[in-house]
Amino acid sequence: MPAHQLPDDLLDGRVVFLSGGGSGVNLGIARVLADLGADLSLYGRTASRLDEAAEELRGRGARVVTTAGDVRSAEQVAHAFERTEAGLGPVDGVVCGAAGNFVAPAESISSNGFRAVVDIDLLGSFHCAHAAFGQLTRTRGSVLFVTGAQSAGAFAHQSHVGAAKAGVDQLMRTLAVEWGPHGIRSNSLLPGPVHDTEGMRRLAEGGSAPWTDSVPLGRFADAEEVGRMAAVLLSPLAAYVTGTVVHIDGGLALSGPALVNRTVLAPAPRV
Ligand code: COA
């Protein structure tokens, strides 16, 4: 039995599609899924990054298909699901993890900038779930959205991300209701700060202390800790779990964004 105590055949023969699977939290999830027997389809914008990730995951025993494309294109996403089924079989799980972020005050974000993030996070998640539906009805599988602390807490300079992530969580709930009768589960995983991710490099540019101090457990997560929770939610262990946001944030939601916001925002003039 591996150190994390999950049975190492938990996902044997299951096929999981991951958008954004070539890096960051999503690659951490992919590593754990591979260790538990899953075969993987990685989708992302950068072919070289996908190839590198695929080689590593094959070394962990997974069969891996990669497709380069943008989640903002419904056609490209649909094509990736066709390739997945042809290469590995119909998907049992979909991790909608592709995301975009930059840190900027709302008043300086252009219409195109706001739209870029909403399109990647929200529309892109919809595209993946939508394209997976036919395969998921056959496997009675599940969708797992990766959202973030910005979905529930109001983090400064994250208006675009907060709007997109809150939309993703509500999409998740609606799909749980609509697709439950098809045997398809829909859940969100809400990570707090995670080591070695592009998102946290951007968010904690001014230092990680306010993030660590906001987390009751007092540290960042490793991507593979997030991966273990993803594996549980995608597996039969969570057969009766749907419509839920699972926080894997060390308790950040309890402290909220106040400390982070204080360091992000310049002192506001008092009137
Ligand atoms: N501040 C304000 N606006 C910004 C910005 C910043 N730091 N970075 C990008 N934008 C704006 C651009 O100016 C552009 O708007 P404009 O046309 O009005 O000038 C718009 O966002 C789109 O930028 P572009 O670089 O063309 O889009 P893209 O599709 O190539 O990239 C982003 C999408 C902006 C989300 C980019 O940050 C990205 O690719 N991120 C992926 C990696 C990532 O964010 N990982 C973390 C995930 S949590």
mmCIF file of N, CA and C in Angstrom, residues 75-208:
data_model
loop_
_atom_site.group_PDB
_atom_site.id
_atom_site.type_symbol
_atom_site.label_atom_id
_atom_site.label_comp_id
_atom_site.label_asym_id
_atom_site.label_seq_id
_atom_site.Cartn_x
_atom_site.Cartn_y
_atom_site.Cartn_z
ATOM 1 N N GLU A 75 -14.384 23.595 -30.893
ATOM 2 C CA GLU A 75 -14.014 22.608 -31.916
ATOM 3 C C GLU A 75 -12.735 21.868 -31.514
ATOM 4 N N GLN A 76 -11.743 22.629 -31.044
ATOM 5 C CA GLN A 76 -10.480 21.990 -30.665
ATOM 6 C C GLN A 76 -10.679 21.045 -29.477
ATOM 7 N N VAL A 77 -11.535 21.459 -28.538
ATOM 8 C CA VAL A 77 -11.790 20.597 -27.374
ATOM 9 C C VAL A 77 -12.520 19.327 -27.822
ATOM 10 N N ALA A 78 -13.511 19.475 -28.687
ATOM 11 C CA ALA A 78 -14.257 18.300 -29.172
ATOM 12 C C ALA A 78 -13.308 17.333 -29.877
ATOM 13 N N HIS A 79 -12.391 17.876 -30.651
ATOM 14 C CA HIS A 79 -11.402 17.043 -31.348
ATOM 15 C C HIS A 79 -10.546 16.271 -30.336
ATOM 16 N N ALA A 80 -10.171 16.936 -29.257
ATOM 17 C CA ALA A 80 -9.341 16.275 -28.241
ATOM 18 C C ALA A 80 -10.084 15.099 -27.611
ATOM 19 N N PHE A 81 -11.399 15.253 -27.409
ATOM 20 C CA PHE A 81 -12.170 14.136 -26.829
ATOM 21 C C PHE A 81 -12.306 12.986 -27.821
ATOM 22 N N GLU A 82 -12.388 13.305 -29.114
ATOM 23 C CA GLU A 82 -12.411 12.230 -30.131
ATOM 24 C C GLU A 82 -11.089 11.453 -30.112
ATOM 25 N N ARG A 83 -9.983 12.200 -30.043
ATOM 26 C CA ARG A 83 -8.667 11.542 -29.989
ATOM 27 C C ARG A 83 -8.532 10.687 -28.727
ATOM 28 N N THR A 84 -9.078 11.186 -27.632
ATOM 29 C CA THR A 84 -8.990 10.450 -26.368
ATOM 30 C C THR A 84 -9.713 9.118 -26.487
ATOM 31 N N GLU A 85 -10.934 9.168 -27.017
ATOM 32 C CA GLU A 85 -11.706 7.921 -27.117
ATOM 33 C C GLU A 85 -11.025 6.940 -28.072
ATOM 34 N N ALA A 86 -10.504 7.485 -29.187
ATOM 35 C CA ALA A 86 -9.841 6.606 -30.158
ATOM 36 C C ALA A 86 -8.593 5.962 -29.551
ATOM 37 N N GLY A 87 -7.888 6.707 -28.717
ATOM 38 C CA GLY A 87 -6.618 6.211 -28.185
ATOM 39 C C GLY A 87 -6.746 5.400 -26.908
ATOM 40 N N LEU A 88 -7.716 5.773 -26.062
ATOM 41 C CA LEU A 88 -7.776 5.173 -24.726
ATOM 42 C C LEU A 88 -9.138 4.570 -24.375
ATOM 43 N N GLY A 89 -10.176 4.979 -25.113
ATOM 44 C CA GLY A 89 -11.549 4.605 -24.758
ATOM 45 C C GLY A 89 -12.276 5.806 -24.197
ATOM 46 N N PRO A 90 -13.591 5.644 -23.929
ATOM 47 C CA PRO A 90 -14.371 6.782 -23.417
ATOM 48 C C PRO A 90 -13.909 7.220 -22.030
ATOM 49 N N VAL A 91 -14.047 8.511 -21.776
ATOM 50 C CA VAL A 91 -13.542 9.033 -20.496
ATOM 51 C C VAL A 91 -14.460 8.663 -19.326
ATOM 52 N N ASP A 92 -13.819 8.326 -18.212
ATOM 53 C CA ASP A 92 -14.533 8.102 -16.942
ATOM 54 C C ASP A 92 -14.506 9.353 -16.090
ATOM 55 N N GLY A 93 -13.549 10.218 -16.374
ATOM 56 C CA GLY A 93 -13.412 11.428 -15.566
ATOM 57 C C GLY A 93 -12.865 12.568 -16.399
ATOM 58 N N VAL A 94 -13.287 13.782 -16.061
ATOM 59 C CA VAL A 94 -12.784 14.979 -16.729
ATOM 60 C C VAL A 94 -12.369 15.966 -15.647
ATOM 61 N N VAL A 95 -11.127 16.406 -15.699
ATOM 62 C CA VAL A 95 -10.662 17.446 -14.785
ATOM 63 C C VAL A 95 -10.569 18.743 -15.591
ATOM 64 N N CYS A 96 -11.450 19.688 -15.277
ATOM 65 C CA CYS A 96 -11.443 20.986 -15.974
ATOM 66 C C CYS A 96 -10.527 21.902 -15.194
ATOM 67 N N GLY A 97 -9.251 21.886 -15.557
ATOM 68 C CA GLY A 97 -8.260 22.590 -14.743
ATOM 69 C C GLY A 97 -7.577 23.750 -15.434
ATOM 70 N N ALA A 98 -7.733 23.875 -16.759
ATOM 71 C CA ALA A 98 -7.036 24.955 -17.469
ATOM 72 C C ALA A 98 -7.505 26.304 -16.938
ATOM 73 N N ALA A 99 -6.564 27.192 -16.657
ATOM 74 C CA ALA A 99 -6.917 28.497 -16.091
ATOM 75 C C ALA A 99 -5.920 29.547 -16.533
ATOM 76 N N GLY A 100 -6.353 30.781 -16.520
ATOM 77 C CA GLY A 100 -5.471 31.905 -16.812
ATOM 78 C C GLY A 100 -5.596 32.927 -15.706
ATOM 79 N N ASN A 101 -4.515 33.633 -15.441
ATOM 80 C CA ASN A 101 -4.571 34.633 -14.373
ATOM 81 C C ASN A 101 -3.512 35.699 -14.590
ATOM 82 N N PHE A 102 -3.847 36.901 -14.220
ATOM 83 C CA PHE A 102 -2.860 37.955 -14.000
ATOM 84 C C PHE A 102 -3.420 38.808 -12.883
ATOM 85 N N VAL A 103 -2.529 39.529 -12.237
ATOM 86 C CA VAL A 103 -2.936 40.326 -11.080
ATOM 87 C C VAL A 103 -3.076 41.768 -11.532
ATOM 88 N N ALA A 104 -4.272 42.331 -11.428
ATOM 89 C CA ALA A 104 -4.471 43.709 -11.900
ATOM 90 C C ALA A 104 -5.708 44.311 -11.248
ATOM 91 N N PRO A 105 -5.629 45.613 -10.899
ATOM 92 C CA PRO A 105 -6.809 46.304 -10.367
ATOM 93 C C PRO A 105 -7.908 46.331 -11.420
ATOM 94 N N ALA A 106 -9.139 46.201 -10.980
ATOM 95 C CA ALA A 106 -10.274 46.107 -11.917
ATOM 96 C C ALA A 106 -10.272 47.259 -12.914
ATOM 97 N N GLU A 107 -9.932 48.474 -12.410
ATOM 98 C CA GLU A 107 -10.040 49.641 -13.288
ATOM 99 C C GLU A 107 -9.004 49.646 -14.407
ATOM 100 N N SER A 108 -7.983 48.771 -14.286
ATOM 101 C CA SER A 108 -6.976 48.769 -15.357
ATOM 102 C C SER A 108 -7.069 47.526 -16.255
ATOM 103 N N ILE A 109 -8.080 46.716 -16.037
ATOM 104 C CA ILE A 109 -8.245 45.530 -16.894
ATOM 105 C C ILE A 109 -9.085 45.925 -18.104
ATOM 106 N N SER A 110 -8.571 45.619 -19.294
ATOM 107 C CA SER A 110 -9.342 45.922 -20.507
ATOM 108 C C SER A 110 -10.445 44.884 -20.672
ATOM 109 N N SER A 111 -11.387 45.226 -21.537
ATOM 110 C CA SER A 111 -12.472 44.288 -21.835
ATOM 111 C C SER A 111 -11.891 42.963 -22.316
ATOM 112 N N ASN A 112 -10.871 43.060 -23.151
ATOM 113 C CA ASN A 112 -10.251 41.847 -23.697
ATOM 114 C C ASN A 112 -9.537 41.037 -22.614
ATOM 115 N N GLY A 113 -8.915 41.727 -21.668
ATOM 116 C CA GLY A 113 -8.218 41.046 -20.586
ATOM 117 C C GLY A 113 -9.199 40.294 -19.691
ATOM 118 N N PHE A 114 -10.300 40.965 -19.328
ATOM 119 C CA PHE A 114 -11.325 40.321 -18.492
ATOM 120 C C PHE A 114 -11.877 39.108 -19.236
ATOM 121 N N ARG A 115 -12.152 39.324 -20.527
ATOM 122 C CA ARG A 115 -12.748 38.249 -21.324
ATOM 123 C C ARG A 115 -11.790 37.063 -21.469
ATOM 124 N N ALA A 116 -10.488 37.351 -21.591
ATOM 125 C CA ALA A 116 -9.523 36.251 -21.771
ATOM 126 C C ALA A 116 -9.613 35.272 -20.602
ATOM 127 N N VAL A 117 -9.689 35.814 -19.379
ATOM 128 C CA VAL A 117 -9.730 34.937 -18.202
ATOM 129 C C VAL A 117 -11.082 34.233 -18.095
ATOM 130 N N VAL A 118 -12.157 34.956 -18.311
ATOM 131 C CA VAL A 118 -13.486 34.313 -18.255
ATOM 132 C C VAL A 118 -13.586 33.232 -19.341
ATOM 133 N N ASP A 119 -13.036 33.518 -20.503
ATOM 134 C CA ASP A 119 -13.111 32.533 -21.589
ATOM 135 C C ASP A 119 -12.286 31.281 -21.287
ATOM 136 N N ILE A 120 -11.100 31.478 -20.720
ATOM 137 C CA ILE A 120 -10.271 30.302 -20.408
ATOM 138 C C ILE A 120 -10.910 29.499 -19.275
ATOM 139 N N ASP A 121 -11.243 30.182 -18.174
ATOM 140 C CA ASP A 121 -11.679 29.465 -16.964
ATOM 141 C C ASP A 121 -13.122 28.953 -17.091
ATOM 142 N N LEU A 122 -14.022 29.847 -17.447
ATOM 143 C CA LEU A 122 -15.447 29.474 -17.410
ATOM 144 C C LEU A 122 -15.905 28.825 -18.716
ATOM 145 N N LEU A 123 -15.713 29.539 -19.820
ATOM 146 C CA LEU A 123 -16.141 28.971 -21.107
ATOM 147 C C LEU A 123 -15.339 27.698 -21.413
ATOM 148 N N GLY A 124 -14.047 27.734 -21.099
ATOM 149 C CA GLY A 124 -13.198 26.557 -21.338
ATOM 150 C C GLY A 124 -13.668 25.352 -20.531
ATOM 151 N N SER A 125 -14.080 25.585 -19.282
ATOM 152 C CA SER A 125 -14.588 24.476 -18.460
ATOM 153 C C SER A 125 -15.885 23.942 -19.055
ATOM 154 N N PHE A 126 -16.735 24.861 -19.497
ATOM 155 C CA PHE A 126 -17.983 24.428 -20.142
ATOM 156 C C PHE A 126 -17.682 23.586 -21.374
ATOM 157 N N HIS A 127 -16.731 24.059 -22.198
ATOM 158 C CA HIS A 127 -16.401 23.310 -23.419
ATOM 159 C C HIS A 127 -15.972 21.880 -23.089
ATOM 160 N N CYS A 128 -15.166 21.726 -22.068
ATOM 161 C CA CYS A 128 -14.671 20.377 -21.732
ATOM 162 C C CYS A 128 -15.806 19.491 -21.222
ATOM 163 N N ALA A 129 -16.619 20.026 -20.313
ATOM 164 C CA ALA A 129 -17.732 19.224 -19.793
ATOM 165 C C ALA A 129 -18.710 18.886 -20.919
ATOM 166 N N HIS A 130 -19.003 19.861 -21.737
ATOM 167 C CA HIS A 130 -19.964 19.695 -22.840
ATOM 168 C C HIS A 130 -19.487 18.624 -23.815
ATOM 169 N N ALA A 131 -18.201 18.682 -24.178
ATOM 170 C CA ALA A 131 -17.665 17.715 -25.150
ATOM 171 C C ALA A 131 -17.586 16.317 -24.551
ATOM 172 N N ALA A 132 -17.496 16.237 -23.219
ATOM 173 C CA ALA A 132 -17.352 14.932 -22.563
ATOM 174 C C ALA A 132 -18.678 14.223 -22.362
ATOM 175 N N PHE A 133 -19.784 14.953 -22.454
ATOM 176 C CA PHE A 133 -21.078 14.422 -22.018
ATOM 177 C C PHE A 133 -21.397 13.045 -22.610
ATOM 178 N N GLY A 134 -21.263 12.916 -23.940
ATOM 179 C CA GLY A 134 -21.623 11.645 -24.592
ATOM 180 C C GLY A 134 -20.820 10.477 -24.033
ATOM 181 N N GLN A 135 -19.530 10.684 -23.840
ATOM 182 C CA GLN A 135 -18.679 9.607 -23.306
ATOM 183 C C GLN A 135 -19.028 9.323 -21.841
ATOM 184 N N LEU A 136 -19.296 10.386 -21.083
ATOM 185 C CA LEU A 136 -19.601 10.204 -19.650
ATOM 186 C C LEU A 136 -20.920 9.472 -19.433
ATOM 187 N N THR A 137 -21.872 9.645 -20.348
ATOM 188 C CA THR A 137 -23.139 8.911 -20.178
ATOM 189 C C THR A 137 -22.890 7.407 -20.322
ATOM 190 N N ARG A 138 -21.892 7.053 -21.142
ATOM 191 C CA ARG A 138 -21.614 5.623 -21.337
ATOM 192 C C ARG A 138 -20.843 5.027 -20.163
ATOM 193 N N THR A 139 -19.970 5.834 -19.551
ATOM 194 C CA THR A 139 -19.152 5.317 -18.436
ATOM 195 C C THR A 139 -19.780 5.630 -17.072
ATOM 196 N N ARG A 140 -20.818 6.468 -17.060
ATOM 197 C CA ARG A 140 -21.383 6.987 -15.807
ATOM 198 C C ARG A 140 -20.252 7.576 -14.947
ATOM 199 N N GLY A 141 -19.525 8.475 -15.607
ATOM 200 C CA GLY A 141 -18.335 9.048 -14.991
ATOM 201 C C GLY A 141 -18.600 10.357 -14.274
ATOM 202 N N SER A 142 -17.552 11.160 -14.097
ATOM 203 C CA SER A 142 -17.744 12.405 -13.355
ATOM 204 C C SER A 142 -16.862 13.531 -13.867
ATOM 205 N N VAL A 143 -17.306 14.744 -13.583
ATOM 206 C CA VAL A 143 -16.575 15.953 -13.949
ATOM 207 C C VAL A 143 -16.058 16.584 -12.662
ATOM 208 N N LEU A 144 -14.813 17.031 -12.700
ATOM 209 C CA LEU A 144 -14.228 17.708 -11.546
ATOM 210 C C LEU A 144 -13.662 19.040 -12.011
ATOM 211 N N PHE A 145 -14.237 20.115 -11.503
ATOM 212 C CA PHE A 145 -13.775 21.454 -11.858
ATOM 213 C C PHE A 145 -12.741 21.891 -10.823
ATOM 214 N N VAL A 146 -11.682 22.542 -11.291
ATOM 215 C CA VAL A 146 -10.699 23.091 -10.344
ATOM 216 C C VAL A 146 -10.972 24.590 -10.250
ATOM 217 N N THR A 147 -11.471 25.016 -9.103
ATOM 218 C CA THR A 147 -11.743 26.455 -8.952
ATOM 219 C C THR A 147 -10.652 27.062 -8.065
ATOM 220 N N GLY A 148 -10.992 27.958 -7.193
ATOM 221 C CA GLY A 148 -9.945 28.573 -6.386
ATOM 222 C C GLY A 148 -10.569 29.440 -5.309
ATOM 223 N N ALA A 149 -9.716 29.921 -4.409
ATOM 224 C CA ALA A 149 -10.191 30.713 -3.272
ATOM 225 C C ALA A 149 -10.939 31.964 -3.739
ATOM 226 N N GLN A 150 -10.623 32.441 -4.954
ATOM 227 C CA GLN A 150 -11.279 33.653 -5.475
ATOM 228 C C GLN A 150 -12.758 33.418 -5.763
ATOM 229 N N SER A 151 -13.171 32.162 -5.827
ATOM 230 C CA SER A 151 -14.575 31.861 -6.113
ATOM 231 C C SER A 151 -15.482 32.327 -4.971
ATOM 232 N N ALA A 152 -15.010 32.145 -3.744
ATOM 233 C CA ALA A 152 -15.855 32.463 -2.590
ATOM 234 C C ALA A 152 -15.397 33.738 -1.882
ATOM 235 N N GLY A 153 -14.082 33.967 -1.800
ATOM 236 C CA GLY A 153 -13.563 35.158 -1.120
ATOM 237 C C GLY A 153 -13.268 36.245 -2.140
ATOM 238 N N ALA A 154 -13.387 37.513 -1.709
ATOM 239 C CA ALA A 154 -13.140 38.642 -2.616
ATOM 240 C C ALA A 154 -11.675 39.066 -2.519
ATOM 241 N N PHE A 155 -10.838 38.521 -3.373
ATOM 242 C CA PHE A 155 -9.405 38.835 -3.377
ATOM 243 C C PHE A 155 -9.156 40.037 -4.283
ATOM 244 N N ALA A 156 -8.455 41.030 -3.752
ATOM 245 C CA ALA A 156 -8.182 42.254 -4.522
ATOM 246 C C ALA A 156 -7.344 41.945 -5.753
ATOM 247 N N HIS A 157 -7.621 42.660 -6.806
ATOM 248 C CA HIS A 157 -6.929 42.539 -8.095
ATOM 249 C C HIS A 157 -7.181 41.195 -8.775
ATOM 250 N N GLN A 158 -8.295 40.574 -8.373
ATOM 251 C CA GLN A 158 -8.694 39.282 -8.941
ATOM 252 C C GLN A 158 -10.169 39.318 -9.361
ATOM 253 N N SER A 159 -10.658 40.498 -9.783
ATOM 254 C CA SER A 159 -12.088 40.602 -10.118
ATOM 255 C C SER A 159 -12.465 39.669 -11.258
ATOM 256 N N HIS A 160 -11.610 39.603 -12.252
ATOM 257 C CA HIS A 160 -11.864 38.751 -13.414
ATOM 258 C C HIS A 160 -11.849 37.271 -13.037
ATOM 259 N N VAL A 161 -10.865 36.894 -12.212
ATOM 260 C CA VAL A 161 -10.738 35.490 -11.806
ATOM 261 C C VAL A 161 -11.894 35.101 -10.881
ATOM 262 N N GLY A 162 -12.233 35.994 -9.933
ATOM 263 C CA GLY A 162 -13.336 35.705 -9.013
ATOM 264 C C GLY A 162 -14.643 35.487 -9.762
ATOM 265 N N ALA A 163 -14.883 36.364 -10.745
ATOM 266 C CA ALA A 163 -16.124 36.229 -11.524
ATOM 267 C C ALA A 163 -16.129 34.908 -12.283
ATOM 268 N N ALA A 164 -14.977 34.572 -12.874
ATOM 269 C CA ALA A 164 -14.900 33.334 -13.662
ATOM 270 C C ALA A 164 -15.040 32.096 -12.775
ATOM 271 N N LYS A 165 -14.329 32.085 -11.654
ATOM 272 C CA LYS A 165 -14.336 30.890 -10.794
ATOM 273 C C LYS A 165 -15.695 30.693 -10.122
ATOM 274 N N ALA A 166 -16.336 31.796 -9.724
ATOM 275 C CA ALA A 166 -17.686 31.663 -9.143
ATOM 276 C C ALA A 166 -18.631 31.092 -10.187
ATOM 277 N N GLY A 167 -18.443 31.519 -11.439
ATOM 278 C CA GLY A 167 -19.255 30.971 -12.528
ATOM 279 C C GLY A 167 -19.011 29.482 -12.707
ATOM 280 N N VAL A 168 -17.771 29.075 -12.572
ATOM 281 C CA VAL A 168 -17.446 27.649 -12.715
ATOM 282 C C VAL A 168 -18.162 26.843 -11.626
ATOM 283 N N ASP A 169 -18.136 27.348 -10.396
ATOM 284 C CA ASP A 169 -18.780 26.594 -9.320
ATOM 285 C C ASP A 169 -20.290 26.488 -9.534
ATOM 286 N N GLN A 170 -20.885 27.545 -10.064
ATOM 287 C CA GLN A 170 -22.323 27.473 -10.312
ATOM 288 C C GLN A 170 -22.637 26.565 -11.506
ATOM 289 N N LEU A 171 -21.760 26.572 -12.512
ATOM 290 C CA LEU A 171 -21.890 25.616 -13.617
ATOM 291 C C LEU A 171 -21.846 24.188 -13.056
ATOM 292 N N MET A 172 -20.907 23.956 -12.158
ATOM 293 C CA MET A 172 -20.762 22.635 -11.542
ATOM 294 C C MET A 172 -22.076 22.192 -10.888
ATOM 295 N N ARG A 173 -22.691 23.117 -10.131
ATOM 296 C CA ARG A 173 -23.923 22.747 -9.416
ATOM 297 C C ARG A 173 -25.048 22.421 -10.398
ATOM 298 N N THR A 174 -25.139 23.239 -11.430
ATOM 299 C CA THR A 174 -26.222 23.027 -12.389
ATOM 300 C C THR A 174 -26.043 21.704 -13.127
ATOM 301 N N LEU A 175 -24.799 21.382 -13.476
ATOM 302 C CA LEU A 175 -24.566 20.107 -14.157
ATOM 303 C C LEU A 175 -24.857 18.924 -13.229
ATOM 304 N N ALA A 176 -24.584 19.099 -11.933
ATOM 305 C CA ALA A 176 -24.897 18.010 -10.988
ATOM 306 C C ALA A 176 -26.392 17.692 -11.039
ATOM 307 N N VAL A 177 -27.199 18.748 -11.150
ATOM 308 C CA VAL A 177 -28.654 18.560 -11.196
ATOM 309 C C VAL A 177 -29.091 17.984 -12.542
ATOM 310 N N GLU A 178 -28.551 18.564 -13.631
ATOM 311 C CA GLU A 178 -28.995 18.125 -14.965
ATOM 312 C C GLU A 178 -28.480 16.742 -15.328
ATOM 313 N N TRP A 179 -27.251 16.436 -14.914
ATOM 314 C CA TRP A 179 -26.618 15.197 -15.378
ATOM 315 C C TRP A 179 -26.684 14.063 -14.355
ATOM 316 N N GLY A 180 -27.147 14.385 -13.122
ATOM 317 C CA GLY A 180 -27.317 13.324 -12.124
ATOM 318 C C GLY A 180 -28.165 12.172 -12.654
ATOM 319 N N PRO A 181 -29.295 12.465 -13.322
ATOM 320 C CA PRO A 181 -30.131 11.370 -13.832
ATOM 321 C C PRO A 181 -29.412 10.493 -14.869
ATOM 322 N N HIS A 182 -28.325 11.003 -15.455
ATOM 323 C CA HIS A 182 -27.522 10.182 -16.383
ATOM 324 C C HIS A 182 -26.433 9.401 -15.633
ATOM 325 N N GLY A 183 -26.397 9.556 -14.331
ATOM 326 C CA GLY A 183 -25.359 8.863 -13.553
ATOM 327 C C GLY A 183 -24.037 9.599 -13.541
ATOM 328 N N ILE A 184 -24.053 10.860 -13.975
ATOM 329 C CA ILE A 184 -22.810 11.641 -14.032
ATOM 330 C C ILE A 184 -22.731 12.553 -12.810
ATOM 331 N N ARG A 185 -21.609 12.479 -12.087
ATOM 332 C CA ARG A 185 -21.404 13.370 -10.943
ATOM 333 C C ARG A 185 -20.612 14.597 -11.376
ATOM 334 N N SER A 186 -20.801 15.690 -10.634
ATOM 335 C CA SER A 186 -20.133 16.951 -10.945
ATOM 336 C C SER A 186 -19.740 17.612 -9.628
ATOM 337 N N ASN A 187 -18.451 17.887 -9.464
ATOM 338 C CA ASN A 187 -17.956 18.496 -8.228
ATOM 339 C C ASN A 187 -16.862 19.507 -8.541
ATOM 340 N N SER A 188 -16.567 20.359 -7.561
ATOM 341 C CA SER A 188 -15.428 21.283 -7.666
ATOM 342 C C SER A 188 -14.420 20.987 -6.576
ATOM 343 N N LEU A 189 -13.175 21.161 -6.945
ATOM 344 C CA LEU A 189 -12.090 21.094 -5.977
ATOM 345 C C LEU A 189 -11.562 22.518 -5.851
ATOM 346 N N LEU A 190 -11.490 23.032 -4.644
ATOM 347 C CA LEU A 190 -11.082 24.424 -4.430
ATOM 348 C C LEU A 190 -9.758 24.461 -3.671
ATOM 349 N N PRO A 191 -8.645 24.569 -4.420
ATOM 350 C CA PRO A 191 -7.358 24.616 -3.731
ATOM 351 C C PRO A 191 -7.065 25.995 -3.157
ATOM 352 N N GLY A 192 -6.325 26.035 -2.060
ATOM 353 C CA GLY A 192 -5.729 27.282 -1.569
ATOM 354 C C GLY A 192 -4.356 27.426 -2.229
ATOM 355 N N PRO A 193 -3.398 28.055 -1.543
ATOM 356 C CA PRO A 193 -2.067 28.216 -2.136
ATOM 357 C C PRO A 193 -1.348 26.876 -2.298
ATOM 358 N N VAL A 194 -0.798 26.660 -3.500
ATOM 359 C CA VAL A 194 -0.109 25.407 -3.809
ATOM 360 C C VAL A 194 1.299 25.752 -4.292
ATOM 361 N N HIS A 195 2.288 25.010 -3.783
ATOM 362 C CA HIS A 195 3.698 25.189 -4.184
ATOM 363 C C HIS A 195 3.886 25.026 -5.685
ATOM 364 N N ASP A 196 4.853 25.758 -6.237
ATOM 365 C CA ASP A 196 5.328 25.508 -7.598
ATOM 366 C C ASP A 196 4.251 25.565 -8.657
ATOM 367 N N THR A 197 3.388 26.559 -8.578
ATOM 368 C CA THR A 197 2.383 26.720 -9.626
ATOM 369 C C THR A 197 2.500 28.136 -10.197
ATOM 370 N N GLU A 198 2.190 28.241 -11.464
ATOM 371 C CA GLU A 198 2.238 29.536 -12.138
ATOM 372 C C GLU A 198 1.285 30.522 -11.448
ATOM 373 N N GLY A 199 0.111 30.028 -11.060
ATOM 374 C CA GLY A 199 -0.884 30.894 -10.413
ATOM 375 C C GLY A 199 -0.325 31.536 -9.157
ATOM 376 N N MET A 200 0.319 30.725 -8.281
ATOM 377 C CA MET A 200 0.837 31.289 -7.027
ATOM 378 C C MET A 200 2.067 32.149 -7.260
ATOM 379 N N ARG A 201 2.836 31.838 -8.312
ATOM 380 C CA ARG A 201 3.973 32.726 -8.630
ATOM 381 C C ARG A 201 3.440 34.126 -8.924
ATOM 382 N N ARG A 202 2.319 34.173 -9.627
ATOM 383 C CA ARG A 202 1.750 35.480 -9.971
ATOM 384 C C ARG A 202 1.121 36.142 -8.737
ATOM 385 N N LEU A 203 0.381 35.343 -7.949
ATOM 386 C CA LEU A 203 -0.368 35.930 -6.831
ATOM 387 C C LEU A 203 0.536 36.335 -5.670
ATOM 388 N N ALA A 204 1.601 35.589 -5.465
ATOM 389 C CA ALA A 204 2.452 35.855 -4.293
ATOM 390 C C ALA A 204 3.740 36.559 -4.685
ATOM 391 N N GLU A 205 3.655 37.362 -5.736
ATOM 392 C CA GLU A 205 4.852 38.056 -6.228
ATOM 393 C C GLU A 205 5.510 38.906 -5.137
ATOM 394 N N GLY A 206 4.676 39.529 -4.305
ATOM 395 C CA GLY A 206 5.207 40.398 -3.253
ATOM 396 C C GLY A 206 5.630 39.635 -2.008
ATOM 397 N N GLY A 207 5.581 38.307 -2.038
ATOM 398 C CA GLY A 207 5.952 37.494 -0.875
ATOM 399 C C GLY A 207 4.827 36.554 -0.483
ATOM 400 N N SER A 208 5.215 35.402 0.044
ATOM 401 C CA SER A 208 4.199 34.392 0.343
ATOM 402 C C SER A 208 3.678 34.475 1.772
#
